[in-house]
Structures are given as structure tokens and as C-alpha cells.
Amino acid sequence: HEEASRYAEQREAERARRAQEEVRTAEARARQAAEQQFPRARLHGSALVVHFASGVWTTLVHVPAGPFRMGSDPAEDAEAGKAEQPAHSVRLSDYYLGKYPVTNAQYAAFLRATGRGPAAPGGAPQLPVVNVTWDDAAAFCRWLSVATARPFRLPTEAEWEKAARGPDGLRYPWGEAWD
């Protein structure tokens, strides 16, 4: 009877030791996850990759410094609006611009981190976030800047147009014709 009691105590001690080890392992994993700190931004070749959370990331492309032709000339573009005229040369410093729109998953990371608005925007995680005001978009950029220690902001009209025209200065990102 004494031997059975000693055996039961040893089994109980082993269970307690294993439970403590599981707690230590879980705490170590939690510390490791906290050390990974999201969001983070890192250069990958000429691109800037931003990780918002595990499995949630985006790529920003580098747009080199230099001049480009901004606006439209009605002699070359029959659809040139008055606000686009006259076409003129603009010189910009280099910058990064998102290759894809901000997704619901990326915006949800911002909402969770800042406590702004609902827990998550509606729609599938991989779809572009919608119904975001300019102020909300600017707040997203400020949060990303502080969290990654890199400057983020909304692009200017000139930056947007230079990136959309591409390195060849095309009328549309895909070429000179609409179709």
C-alpha cells in the first residue's frame, strides 16, 4: 500500500513538473511574439515590405527621383480636362508608394492597435478597405510612421501621377490607349 502511494505521488509530481514546463514554454512563445513587434517595415531589394501582423503584409515600390511630365496637352489628348492643363515638367525626390491598395486586414491591424472605430472593417480581409475618410487615412499613415519609425504619408497628386504614368511617362499605366 505504501509503494502504491509513493508511485501516485511521483506521478502527481511529474504532472506538476510538465504543467510548469508548458507554462514556461507558453510564456516564452508570448515573449517571442511580442519581440516580433508589428507593424514593421524592411527593405527587400528596392521594395519596402510592411508587415502589419503575422501573414498580413504589403509591398511599397520605389519611385526614383527625377522629372516627369505632369498634366495633359489637349493637342495630344482630346480628353484633357482644363484642370490638367497645361502639361508641365515637375521634378520629384524619390519615394515609396503602395503597390496595392490598403486591405481590410491591414486596416484592421491599425484599428486594433489604436482602438479606433469598430474591431474590423466589413468585407473579406484581402479586399481593399472602403469608406475611409481622408482623416482616417492620414491617421493610418501617422500610426504606421510611429510604429515602424519610418515616414509614411498619403501621396501628393504629383507623386500619384508620376507613379501611375510609370517610367515611360505613358498616358495610362498600361499604355497610351484606354483599351
Tab-separated table of N, CA and C in Angstrom:
chain	number	residue	atom	x	y	z
A	1	HIS	N	0.809	-1.195	0.000
A	1	HIS	CA	0.000	0.000	0.000
A	1	HIS	C	0.863	1.276	0.000
A	2	GLU	N	1.961	1.237	0.762
A	2	GLU	CA	2.865	2.362	0.818
A	2	GLU	C	3.531	2.611	-0.553
A	3	GLU	N	3.878	1.536	-1.214
A	3	GLU	CA	4.514	1.641	-2.516
A	3	GLU	C	3.569	2.262	-3.551
A	4	ALA	N	2.301	1.905	-3.538
A	4	ALA	CA	1.310	2.478	-4.444
A	4	ALA	C	1.130	3.965	-4.177
A	5	SER	N	1.164	4.321	-2.884
A	5	SER	CA	1.006	5.731	-2.508
A	5	SER	C	2.202	6.538	-3.013
A	6	ARG	N	3.426	6.013	-2.857
A	6	ARG	CA	4.631	6.682	-3.319
A	6	ARG	C	4.592	6.821	-4.850
A	7	TYR	N	4.163	5.803	-5.552
A	7	TYR	CA	4.040	5.833	-7.005
A	7	TYR	C	3.062	6.915	-7.448
A	8	ALA	N	1.918	7.034	-6.756
A	8	ALA	CA	0.916	8.057	-7.081
A	8	ALA	C	1.487	9.455	-6.859
A	9	GLU	N	2.282	9.634	-5.798
A	9	GLU	CA	2.895	10.940	-5.520
A	9	GLU	C	3.902	11.317	-6.617
A	10	GLN	N	4.666	10.297	-7.050
A	10	GLN	CA	5.643	10.554	-8.122
A	10	GLN	C	4.947	10.956	-9.421
A	11	ARG	N	3.849	10.272	-9.752
A	11	ARG	CA	3.085	10.618	-10.953
A	11	ARG	C	2.535	12.029	-10.850
A	12	GLU	N	2.004	12.389	-9.689
A	12	GLU	CA	1.455	13.732	-9.484
A	12	GLU	C	2.561	14.789	-9.609
A	13	ALA	N	3.740	14.508	-9.057
A	13	ALA	CA	4.871	15.433	-9.145
A	13	ALA	C	5.299	15.606	-10.608
A	14	GLU	N	5.300	14.509	-11.360
A	14	GLU	CA	5.657	14.576	-12.775
A	14	GLU	C	4.640	15.397	-13.551
A	15	ARG	N	3.367	15.214	-13.261
A	15	ARG	CA	2.312	16.027	-13.919
A	15	ARG	C	2.506	17.510	-13.617
A	16	ALA	N	2.794	17.842	-12.382
A	16	ALA	CA	3.001	19.235	-11.984
A	16	ALA	C	4.221	19.815	-12.705
A	17	ARG	N	5.308	19.022	-12.800
A	17	ARG	CA	6.509	19.487	-13.492
A	17	ARG	C	6.207	19.764	-14.957
A	18	ARG	N	5.466	18.853	-15.605
A	18	ARG	CA	5.096	19.044	-17.009
A	18	ARG	C	4.205	20.268	-17.193
A	19	ALA	N	3.282	20.488	-16.287
A	19	ALA	CA	2.400	21.660	-16.366
A	19	ALA	C	3.213	22.948	-16.250
A	20	GLN	N	4.192	22.965	-15.331
A	20	GLN	CA	5.044	24.154	-15.188
A	20	GLN	C	5.872	24.385	-16.449
A	21	GLU	N	6.364	23.297	-17.035
A	21	GLU	CA	7.141	23.405	-18.275
A	21	GLU	C	6.281	23.959	-19.407
A	22	GLU	N	5.031	23.522	-19.498
A	22	GLU	CA	4.116	24.047	-20.517
A	22	GLU	C	3.867	25.536	-20.319
A	23	VAL	N	3.742	25.956	-19.065
A	23	VAL	CA	3.544	27.384	-18.779
A	23	VAL	C	4.782	28.170	-19.203
A	24	ARG	N	5.981	27.668	-18.863
A	24	ARG	CA	7.217	28.357	-19.261
A	24	ARG	C	7.331	28.439	-20.783
A	25	THR	N	6.984	27.367	-21.480
A	25	THR	CA	7.035	27.351	-22.942
A	25	THR	C	6.048	28.368	-23.523
A	26	ALA	N	4.842	28.407	-22.998
A	26	ALA	CA	3.835	29.361	-23.477
A	26	ALA	C	4.284	30.793	-23.227
A	27	GLU	N	4.874	31.046	-22.067
A	27	GLU	CA	5.367	32.399	-21.769
A	27	GLU	C	6.507	32.787	-22.710
A	28	ALA	N	7.381	31.841	-23.009
A	28	ALA	CA	8.484	32.115	-23.932
A	28	ALA	C	7.951	32.433	-25.324
A	29	ARG	N	6.943	31.685	-25.766
A	29	ARG	CA	6.339	31.968	-27.075
A	29	ARG	C	5.681	33.341	-27.094
A	30	ALA	N	5.024	33.698	-26.013
A	30	ALA	CA	4.376	35.016	-25.929
A	30	ALA	C	5.424	36.127	-25.981
A	31	ARG	N	6.540	35.934	-25.254
A	31	ARG	CA	7.620	36.938	-25.300
A	31	ARG	C	8.187	37.057	-26.707
A	32	GLN	N	8.387	35.909	-27.361
A	32	GLN	CA	8.922	35.918	-28.724
A	32	GLN	C	7.981	36.645	-29.674
A	33	ALA	N	6.687	36.404	-29.556
A	33	ALA	CA	5.714	37.085	-30.418
A	33	ALA	C	5.734	38.586	-30.166
A	34	ALA	N	5.852	38.973	-28.894
A	34	ALA	CA	5.891	40.407	-28.561
A	34	ALA	C	7.155	41.048	-29.128
A	35	GLU	N	8.266	40.295	-29.139
A	35	GLU	CA	9.513	40.835	-29.679
A	35	GLU	C	9.458	41.032	-31.190
A	36	GLN	N	8.608	40.280	-31.875
A	36	GLN	CA	8.493	40.430	-33.321
A	36	GLN	C	7.859	41.757	-33.679
A	37	GLN	N	7.166	42.358	-32.791
A	37	GLN	CA	6.566	43.687	-32.886
A	37	GLN	C	6.047	44.036	-34.280
A	38	PHE	N	4.766	44.092	-34.379
A	38	PHE	CA	4.102	44.508	-35.600
A	38	PHE	C	3.505	45.875	-35.368
A	39	PRO	N	3.383	46.714	-36.363
A	39	PRO	CA	3.914	46.532	-37.716
A	39	PRO	C	5.411	46.792	-37.766
A	40	ARG	N	6.021	46.313	-38.826
A	40	ARG	CA	7.436	46.582	-39.066
A	40	ARG	C	7.640	46.737	-40.570
A	41	ALA	N	8.667	47.480	-40.934
A	41	ALA	CA	8.953	47.740	-42.347
A	41	ALA	C	10.425	47.448	-42.591
A	42	ARG	N	10.681	46.700	-43.676
A	42	ARG	CA	12.059	46.349	-44.012
A	42	ARG	C	12.258	46.442	-45.519
A	43	LEU	N	13.460	46.879	-45.901
A	43	LEU	CA	13.798	46.910	-47.320
A	43	LEU	C	14.048	45.490	-47.797
A	44	HIS	N	13.526	45.195	-48.966
A	44	HIS	CA	13.739	43.899	-49.613
A	44	HIS	C	14.087	44.214	-51.063
A	45	GLY	N	15.377	44.290	-51.355
A	45	GLY	CA	15.804	44.775	-52.664
A	45	GLY	C	15.463	46.251	-52.750
A	46	SER	N	14.797	46.664	-53.818
A	46	SER	CA	14.403	48.067	-53.953
A	46	SER	C	13.011	48.327	-53.397
A	47	ALA	N	12.339	47.281	-52.926
A	47	ALA	CA	10.982	47.432	-52.384
A	47	ALA	C	11.030	47.569	-50.865
A	48	LEU	N	10.001	48.175	-50.317
A	48	LEU	CA	9.819	48.275	-48.877
A	48	LEU	C	8.646	47.368	-48.523
A	49	VAL	N	8.878	46.378	-47.681
A	49	VAL	CA	7.833	45.437	-47.296
A	49	VAL	C	7.380	45.777	-45.885
A	50	VAL	N	6.074	45.969	-45.726
A	50	VAL	CA	5.492	46.311	-44.430
A	50	VAL	C	4.674	45.125	-43.936
A	51	HIS	N	5.005	44.647	-42.740
A	51	HIS	CA	4.265	43.560	-42.090
A	51	HIS	C	3.376	44.175	-41.013
A	52	PHE	N	2.075	43.962	-41.141
A	52	PHE	CA	1.112	44.514	-40.187
A	52	PHE	C	0.833	43.550	-39.049
A	53	ALA	N	0.839	42.275	-39.344
A	53	ALA	CA	0.588	41.198	-38.390
A	53	ALA	C	1.068	39.921	-39.059
A	54	SER	N	1.088	38.849	-38.325
A	54	SER	CA	1.510	37.580	-38.904
A	54	SER	C	0.656	37.268	-40.131
A	55	GLY	N	1.299	37.132	-41.294
A	55	GLY	CA	0.590	36.818	-42.530
A	55	GLY	C	-0.096	37.993	-43.205
A	56	VAL	N	0.029	39.185	-42.661
A	56	VAL	CA	-0.617	40.389	-43.230
A	56	VAL	C	0.486	41.389	-43.575
A	57	TRP	N	0.733	41.566	-44.881
A	57	TRP	CA	1.818	42.436	-45.321
A	57	TRP	C	1.477	43.097	-46.651
A	58	THR	N	2.295	44.060	-47.034
A	58	THR	CA	2.163	44.695	-48.340
A	58	THR	C	3.528	45.141	-48.826
A	59	THR	N	3.583	45.486	-50.101
A	59	THR	CA	4.822	45.940	-50.725
A	59	THR	C	4.655	47.370	-51.216
A	60	LEU	N	5.661	48.186	-50.941
A	60	LEU	CA	5.721	49.532	-51.490
A	60	LEU	C	6.855	49.548	-52.506
A	61	VAL	N	6.598	50.114	-53.677
A	61	VAL	CA	7.615	50.176	-54.724
A	61	VAL	C	8.366	51.503	-54.656
A	62	HIS	N	9.622	51.441	-55.043
A	62	HIS	CA	10.456	52.641	-55.056
A	62	HIS	C	10.221	53.396	-56.364
A	63	VAL	N	9.924	54.676	-56.257
A	63	VAL	CA	9.782	55.543	-57.428
A	63	VAL	C	10.991	56.480	-57.400
A	64	PRO	N	11.871	56.380	-58.384
A	64	PRO	CA	13.115	57.159	-58.347
A	64	PRO	C	12.887	58.661	-58.523
A	65	ALA	N	13.833	59.422	-58.017
A	65	ALA	CA	13.798	60.875	-58.165
A	65	ALA	C	13.953	61.245	-59.632
A	66	GLY	N	13.460	62.434	-59.966
A	66	GLY	CA	13.654	62.924	-61.320
A	66	GLY	C	12.422	63.646	-61.841
A	67	PRO	N	12.560	64.210	-63.035
A	67	PRO	CA	11.444	64.953	-63.627
A	67	PRO	C	10.459	64.012	-64.330
A	68	PHE	N	9.255	64.494	-64.474
A	68	PHE	CA	8.257	63.814	-65.297
A	68	PHE	C	7.303	64.869	-65.806
A	69	ARG	N	6.553	64.515	-66.826
A	69	ARG	CA	5.581	65.433	-67.429
A	69	ARG	C	4.243	65.234	-66.734
A	70	MET	N	3.792	66.278	-66.048
A	70	MET	CA	2.531	66.217	-65.317
A	70	MET	C	1.473	66.990	-66.083
A	71	GLY	N	0.267	66.454	-66.081
A	71	GLY	CA	-0.832	67.116	-66.765
A	71	GLY	C	-1.004	66.596	-68.177
A	72	SER	N	-1.881	67.243	-68.913
A	72	SER	CA	-2.193	66.809	-70.276
A	72	SER	C	-2.206	67.993	-71.218
A	73	ASP	N	-1.901	67.705	-72.464
A	73	ASP	CA	-1.909	68.702	-73.518
A	73	ASP	C	-3.078	68.364	-74.441
A	74	PRO	N	-4.038	69.287	-74.634
A	74	PRO	CA	-5.192	68.978	-75.486
A	74	PRO	C	-4.817	68.647	-76.932
A	75	ALA	N	-3.654	69.079	-77.394
A	75	ALA	CA	-3.224	68.744	-78.755
A	75	ALA	C	-2.876	67.257	-78.869
A	76	GLU	N	-2.494	66.640	-77.745
A	76	GLU	CA	-2.131	65.216	-77.737
A	76	GLU	C	-3.213	64.339	-77.117
A	77	ASP	N	-4.074	64.955	-76.298
A	77	ASP	CA	-5.094	64.193	-75.577
A	77	ASP	C	-6.420	64.942	-75.680
A	78	ALA	N	-7.309	64.456	-76.533
A	78	ALA	CA	-8.591	65.128	-76.757
A	78	ALA	C	-9.442	65.169	-75.493
A	79	GLU	N	-9.157	64.277	-74.526
A	79	GLU	CA	-9.934	64.226	-73.282
A	79	GLU	C	-9.299	65.025	-72.156
A	80	ALA	N	-8.267	65.802	-72.452
A	80	ALA	CA	-7.580	66.585	-71.425
A	80	ALA	C	-8.539	67.602	-70.817
A	81	GLY	N	-8.705	67.520	-69.519
A	81	GLY	CA	-9.557	68.479	-68.820
A	81	GLY	C	-8.811	69.758	-68.522
A	82	LYS	N	-9.555	70.842	-68.279
A	82	LYS	CA	-8.923	72.145	-68.007
A	82	LYS	C	-8.024	72.082	-66.765
A	83	ALA	N	-8.434	71.294	-65.744
A	83	ALA	CA	-7.636	71.188	-64.526
A	83	ALA	C	-6.310	70.466	-64.766
A	84	GLU	N	-6.175	69.757	-65.900
A	84	GLU	CA	-4.956	69.012	-66.221
A	84	GLU	C	-3.991	69.838	-67.071
A	85	GLN	N	-4.402	71.035	-67.462
A	85	GLN	CA	-3.608	71.846	-68.378
A	85	GLN	C	-2.936	72.989	-67.635
A	86	PRO	N	-1.848	73.443	-68.127
A	86	PRO	CA	-1.046	72.911	-69.224
A	86	PRO	C	-0.163	71.773	-68.717
A	87	ALA	N	0.275	70.917	-69.613
A	87	ALA	CA	1.257	69.899	-69.249
A	87	ALA	C	2.552	70.626	-68.900
A	88	HIS	N	3.214	70.180	-67.847
A	88	HIS	CA	4.430	70.854	-67.400
A	88	HIS	C	5.365	69.853	-66.730
A	89	SER	N	6.635	70.208	-66.662
A	89	SER	CA	7.633	69.335	-66.063
A	89	SER	C	7.662	69.560	-64.549
A	90	VAL	N	7.677	68.465	-63.811
A	90	VAL	CA	7.765	68.508	-62.348
A	90	VAL	C	8.895	67.583	-61.934
A	91	ARG	N	9.739	68.045	-61.022
A	91	ARG	CA	10.832	67.220	-60.508
A	91	ARG	C	10.473	66.793	-59.090
A	92	LEU	N	10.578	65.486	-58.830
A	92	LEU	CA	10.264	64.944	-57.509
A	92	LEU	C	11.464	64.214	-56.922
A	93	SER	N	11.547	64.223	-55.603
A	93	SER	CA	12.516	63.383	-54.901
A	93	SER	C	12.015	61.948	-54.974
A	94	ASP	N	12.885	60.988	-54.656
A	94	ASP	CA	12.425	59.594	-54.675
A	94	ASP	C	11.481	59.342	-53.503
A	95	TYR	N	10.636	58.318	-53.649
A	95	TYR	CA	9.655	57.981	-52.613
A	95	TYR	C	9.182	56.551	-52.831
A	96	TYR	N	8.432	56.058	-51.877
A	96	TYR	CA	7.814	54.735	-51.979
A	96	TYR	C	6.308	54.909	-52.058
A	97	LEU	N	5.670	54.043	-52.834
A	97	LEU	CA	4.214	54.090	-52.987
A	97	LEU	C	3.690	52.654	-52.944
A	98	GLY	N	2.574	52.470	-52.246
A	98	GLY	CA	1.991	51.137	-52.139
A	98	GLY	C	1.701	50.539	-53.503
A	99	LYS	N	2.103	49.299	-53.694
A	99	LYS	CA	1.855	48.595	-54.958
A	99	LYS	C	0.384	48.198	-55.046
A	100	TYR	N	-0.253	47.979	-53.898
A	100	TYR	CA	-1.649	47.560	-53.820
A	100	TYR	C	-2.398	48.476	-52.857
A	101	PRO	N	-3.724	48.564	-52.982
A	101	PRO	CA	-4.497	49.339	-52.010
A	101	PRO	C	-4.394	48.716	-50.613
A	102	VAL	N	-4.612	49.518	-49.598
A	102	VAL	CA	-4.645	49.019	-48.216
A	102	VAL	C	-5.841	48.075	-48.086
A	103	THR	N	-5.601	46.904	-47.508
A	103	THR	CA	-6.659	45.902	-47.390
A	103	THR	C	-7.404	46.018	-46.064
A	104	ASN	N	-8.534	45.334	-45.990
A	104	ASN	CA	-9.297	45.273	-44.742
A	104	ASN	C	-8.448	44.707	-43.610
A	105	ALA	N	-7.644	43.677	-43.878
A	105	ALA	CA	-6.808	43.068	-42.841
A	105	ALA	C	-5.760	44.062	-42.331
A	106	GLN	N	-5.148	44.824	-43.248
A	106	GLN	CA	-4.142	45.810	-42.843
A	106	GLN	C	-4.783	46.930	-42.026
A	107	TYR	N	-5.942	47.384	-42.473
A	107	TYR	CA	-6.631	48.455	-41.754
A	107	TYR	C	-7.135	47.959	-40.396
A	108	ALA	N	-7.546	46.693	-40.327
A	108	ALA	CA	-7.997	46.118	-39.057
A	108	ALA	C	-6.856	46.102	-38.041
A	109	ALA	N	-5.610	45.848	-38.500
A	109	ALA	CA	-4.454	45.884	-37.593
A	109	ALA	C	-4.312	47.272	-36.985
A	110	PHE	N	-4.513	48.305	-37.801
A	110	PHE	CA	-4.480	49.692	-37.322
A	110	PHE	C	-5.595	49.941	-36.306
A	111	LEU	N	-6.797	49.501	-36.607
A	111	LEU	CA	-7.926	49.708	-35.693
A	111	LEU	C	-7.683	49.019	-34.354
A	112	ARG	N	-7.176	47.795	-34.387
A	112	ARG	CA	-6.899	47.063	-33.138
A	112	ARG	C	-5.821	47.768	-32.327
A	113	ALA	N	-4.766	48.201	-33.002
A	113	ALA	CA	-3.633	48.815	-32.303
A	113	ALA	C	-3.986	50.163	-31.688
A	114	THR	N	-4.878	50.893	-32.334
A	114	THR	CA	-5.181	52.260	-31.873
A	114	THR	C	-6.507	52.364	-31.123
A	115	GLY	N	-7.336	51.328	-31.214
A	115	GLY	CA	-8.647	51.396	-30.561
A	115	GLY	C	-9.629	52.294	-31.283
A	116	ARG	N	-9.345	52.645	-32.524
A	116	ARG	CA	-10.245	53.495	-33.315
A	116	ARG	C	-11.338	52.649	-33.940
A	117	GLY	N	-12.526	53.139	-33.958
A	117	GLY	CA	-13.625	52.527	-34.706
A	117	GLY	C	-13.919	51.091	-34.318
A	118	PRO	N	-14.642	50.398	-35.186
A	118	PRO	CA	-15.000	49.000	-34.911
A	118	PRO	C	-13.754	48.105	-34.954
A	119	ALA	N	-13.892	46.902	-34.446
A	119	ALA	CA	-12.762	45.971	-34.384
A	119	ALA	C	-12.202	45.651	-35.762
A	120	ALA	N	-13.062	45.583	-36.767
A	120	ALA	CA	-12.585	45.265	-38.114
A	120	ALA	C	-13.540	45.839	-39.145
A	121	PRO	N	-13.007	46.305	-40.269
A	121	PRO	CA	-13.885	46.791	-41.332
A	121	PRO	C	-14.638	45.614	-41.958
A	122	GLY	N	-15.749	45.915	-42.596
A	122	GLY	CA	-16.510	44.860	-43.262
A	122	GLY	C	-15.813	44.407	-44.529
A	123	GLY	N	-16.146	43.225	-44.987
A	123	GLY	CA	-15.574	42.716	-46.230
A	123	GLY	C	-14.476	41.709	-45.979
A	124	ALA	N	-14.130	40.991	-47.028
A	124	ALA	CA	-13.087	39.974	-46.934
A	124	ALA	C	-11.746	40.631	-46.595
A	125	PRO	N	-10.917	39.945	-45.815
A	125	PRO	CA	-9.642	40.535	-45.372
A	125	PRO	C	-8.735	41.018	-46.492
A	126	GLN	N	-8.730	40.325	-47.639
A	126	GLN	CA	-7.798	40.661	-48.724
A	126	GLN	C	-8.320	41.759	-49.652
A	127	LEU	N	-9.562	42.188	-49.478
A	127	LEU	CA	-10.129	43.235	-50.332
A	127	LEU	C	-9.713	44.619	-49.840
A	128	PRO	N	-9.706	45.616	-50.740
A	128	PRO	CA	-9.354	46.975	-50.319
A	128	PRO	C	-10.352	47.512	-49.299
A	129	VAL	N	-9.830	48.225	-48.318
A	129	VAL	CA	-10.696	48.847	-47.325
A	129	VAL	C	-11.470	49.976	-48.005
A	130	VAL	N	-12.732	50.174	-47.630
A	130	VAL	CA	-13.577	51.215	-48.221
A	130	VAL	C	-14.201	52.056	-47.113
A	131	ASN	N	-14.796	53.175	-47.518
A	131	ASN	CA	-15.478	54.089	-46.592
A	131	ASN	C	-14.536	54.618	-45.515
A	132	VAL	N	-13.325	54.970	-45.923
A	132	VAL	CA	-12.326	55.549	-45.032
A	132	VAL	C	-12.187	57.016	-45.397
A	133	THR	N	-12.287	57.893	-44.436
A	133	THR	CA	-12.142	59.325	-44.704
A	133	THR	C	-10.667	59.679	-44.906
A	134	TRP	N	-10.430	60.877	-45.442
A	134	TRP	CA	-9.056	61.355	-45.594
A	134	TRP	C	-8.391	61.403	-44.233
A	135	ASP	N	-9.108	61.889	-43.200
A	135	ASP	CA	-8.538	61.972	-41.848
A	135	ASP	C	-8.172	60.588	-41.318
A	136	ASP	N	-9.027	59.583	-41.573
A	136	ASP	CA	-8.715	58.224	-41.138
A	136	ASP	C	-7.484	57.686	-41.874
A	137	ALA	N	-7.376	57.952	-43.163
A	137	ALA	CA	-6.226	57.504	-43.947
A	137	ALA	C	-4.945	58.177	-43.443
A	138	ALA	N	-5.024	59.468	-43.120
A	138	ALA	CA	-3.869	60.181	-42.586
A	138	ALA	C	-3.479	59.623	-41.215
A	139	ALA	N	-4.474	59.269	-40.387
A	139	ALA	CA	-4.203	58.672	-39.074
A	139	ALA	C	-3.519	57.310	-39.239
A	140	PHE	N	-3.959	56.539	-40.226
A	140	PHE	CA	-3.329	55.251	-40.530
A	140	PHE	C	-1.847	55.468	-40.842
A	141	CYS	N	-1.546	56.462	-41.672
A	141	CYS	CA	-0.156	56.771	-42.041
A	141	CYS	C	0.653	57.213	-40.815
A	142	ARG	N	0.070	58.057	-39.966
A	142	ARG	CA	0.769	58.504	-38.758
A	142	ARG	C	1.081	57.313	-37.849
A	143	TRP	N	0.096	56.422	-37.661
A	143	TRP	CA	0.300	55.231	-36.826
A	143	TRP	C	1.437	54.386	-37.392
A	144	LEU	N	1.436	54.164	-38.697
A	144	LEU	CA	2.470	53.361	-39.341
A	144	LEU	C	3.842	54.016	-39.182
A	145	SER	N	3.897	55.335	-39.279
A	145	SER	CA	5.157	56.064	-39.102
A	145	SER	C	5.716	55.871	-37.701
A	146	VAL	N	4.875	56.050	-36.700
A	146	VAL	CA	5.322	55.908	-35.316
A	146	VAL	C	5.716	54.460	-35.025
A	147	ALA	N	4.898	53.512	-35.458
A	147	ALA	CA	5.116	52.101	-35.140
A	147	ALA	C	6.356	51.527	-35.823
A	148	THR	N	6.703	52.021	-37.011
A	148	THR	CA	7.836	51.470	-37.760
A	148	THR	C	9.067	52.376	-37.726
A	149	ALA	N	8.917	53.578	-37.208
A	149	ALA	CA	9.999	54.575	-37.187
A	149	ALA	C	10.452	54.925	-38.609
A	150	ARG	N	9.528	54.863	-39.558
A	150	ARG	CA	9.772	55.273	-40.946
A	150	ARG	C	8.659	56.255	-41.326
A	151	PRO	N	8.959	57.223	-42.181
A	151	PRO	CA	7.909	58.175	-42.563
A	151	PRO	C	6.908	57.570	-43.554
A	152	PHE	N	5.637	57.679	-43.233
A	152	PHE	CA	4.550	57.286	-44.129
A	152	PHE	C	3.571	58.442	-44.200
A	153	ARG	N	3.026	58.680	-45.401
A	153	ARG	CA	2.019	59.726	-45.595
A	153	ARG	C	1.273	59.410	-46.878
A	154	LEU	N	0.187	60.134	-47.096
A	154	LEU	CA	-0.550	59.981	-48.347
A	154	LEU	C	0.250	60.644	-49.469
A	155	PRO	N	0.203	60.108	-50.680
A	155	PRO	CA	0.977	60.708	-51.779
A	155	PRO	C	0.360	62.026	-52.237
A	156	THR	N	1.209	62.883	-52.779
A	156	THR	CA	0.714	64.112	-53.389
A	156	THR	C	0.130	63.758	-54.758
A	157	GLU	N	-0.577	64.696	-55.346
A	157	GLU	CA	-1.123	64.481	-56.691
A	157	GLU	C	-0.001	64.204	-57.683
A	158	ALA	N	1.096	64.961	-57.563
A	158	ALA	CA	2.222	64.770	-58.487
A	158	ALA	C	2.846	63.383	-58.308
A	159	GLU	N	3.021	62.939	-57.055
A	159	GLU	CA	3.598	61.614	-56.818
A	159	GLU	C	2.700	60.514	-57.390
A	160	TRP	N	1.410	60.678	-57.178
A	160	TRP	CA	0.464	59.684	-57.689
A	160	TRP	C	0.533	59.615	-59.218
A	161	GLU	N	0.549	60.784	-59.868
A	161	GLU	CA	0.565	60.808	-61.331
A	161	GLU	C	1.869	60.242	-61.882
A	162	LYS	N	3.005	60.589	-61.269
A	162	LYS	CA	4.286	60.053	-61.756
A	162	LYS	C	4.297	58.532	-61.656
A	163	ALA	N	3.839	57.993	-60.540
A	163	ALA	CA	3.821	56.532	-60.373
A	163	ALA	C	2.859	55.884	-61.364
A	164	ALA	N	1.700	56.503	-61.577
A	164	ALA	CA	0.702	55.937	-62.491
A	164	ALA	C	1.194	55.959	-63.942
A	165	ARG	N	1.935	56.964	-64.304
A	165	ARG	CA	2.455	57.061	-65.678
A	165	ARG	C	3.611	56.094	-65.919
A	166	GLY	N	4.268	55.660	-64.849
A	166	GLY	CA	5.374	54.716	-64.986
A	166	GLY	C	6.631	55.370	-65.509
A	167	PRO	N	7.691	54.595	-65.653
A	167	PRO	CA	8.976	55.163	-66.063
A	167	PRO	C	8.986	55.699	-67.487
A	168	ASP	N	8.026	55.282	-68.309
A	168	ASP	CA	7.977	55.757	-69.694
A	168	ASP	C	7.043	56.949	-69.884
A	169	GLY	N	6.399	57.417	-68.802
A	169	GLY	CA	5.523	58.580	-68.896
A	169	GLY	C	4.283	58.357	-69.737
A	170	LEU	N	3.730	57.169	-69.701
A	170	LEU	CA	2.563	56.836	-70.518
A	170	LEU	C	1.304	57.576	-70.054
A	171	ARG	N	0.342	57.667	-70.943
A	171	ARG	CA	-0.920	58.328	-70.611
A	171	ARG	C	-1.682	57.533	-69.545
A	172	TYR	N	-1.684	56.219	-69.665
A	172	TYR	CA	-2.301	55.313	-68.705
A	172	TYR	C	-1.218	54.354	-68.206
A	173	PRO	N	-1.379	53.759	-67.038
A	173	PRO	CA	-0.349	52.833	-66.549
A	173	PRO	C	-0.042	51.692	-67.521
A	174	TRP	N	-1.014	51.301	-68.351
A	174	TRP	CA	-0.836	50.169	-69.257
A	174	TRP	C	-0.474	50.586	-70.676
A	175	GLY	N	-0.511	51.874	-71.014
A	175	GLY	CA	-0.174	52.318	-72.367
A	175	GLY	C	-0.818	53.645	-72.718
A	176	GLU	N	-0.797	53.974	-73.998
A	176	GLU	CA	-1.335	55.267	-74.446
A	176	GLU	C	-2.827	55.226	-74.742
A	177	ALA	N	-3.379	54.044	-75.014
A	177	ALA	CA	-4.804	53.925	-75.359
A	177	ALA	C	-5.601	53.406	-74.161
A	178	TRP	N	-6.868	53.813	-74.083
A	178	TRP	CA	-7.719	53.403	-72.965
A	178	TRP	C	-7.871	51.881	-72.895
A	179	ASP	N	-8.072	51.236	-74.015
A	179	ASP	CA	-8.271	49.785	-74.001
A	179	ASP	C	-6.946	49.148	-74.205
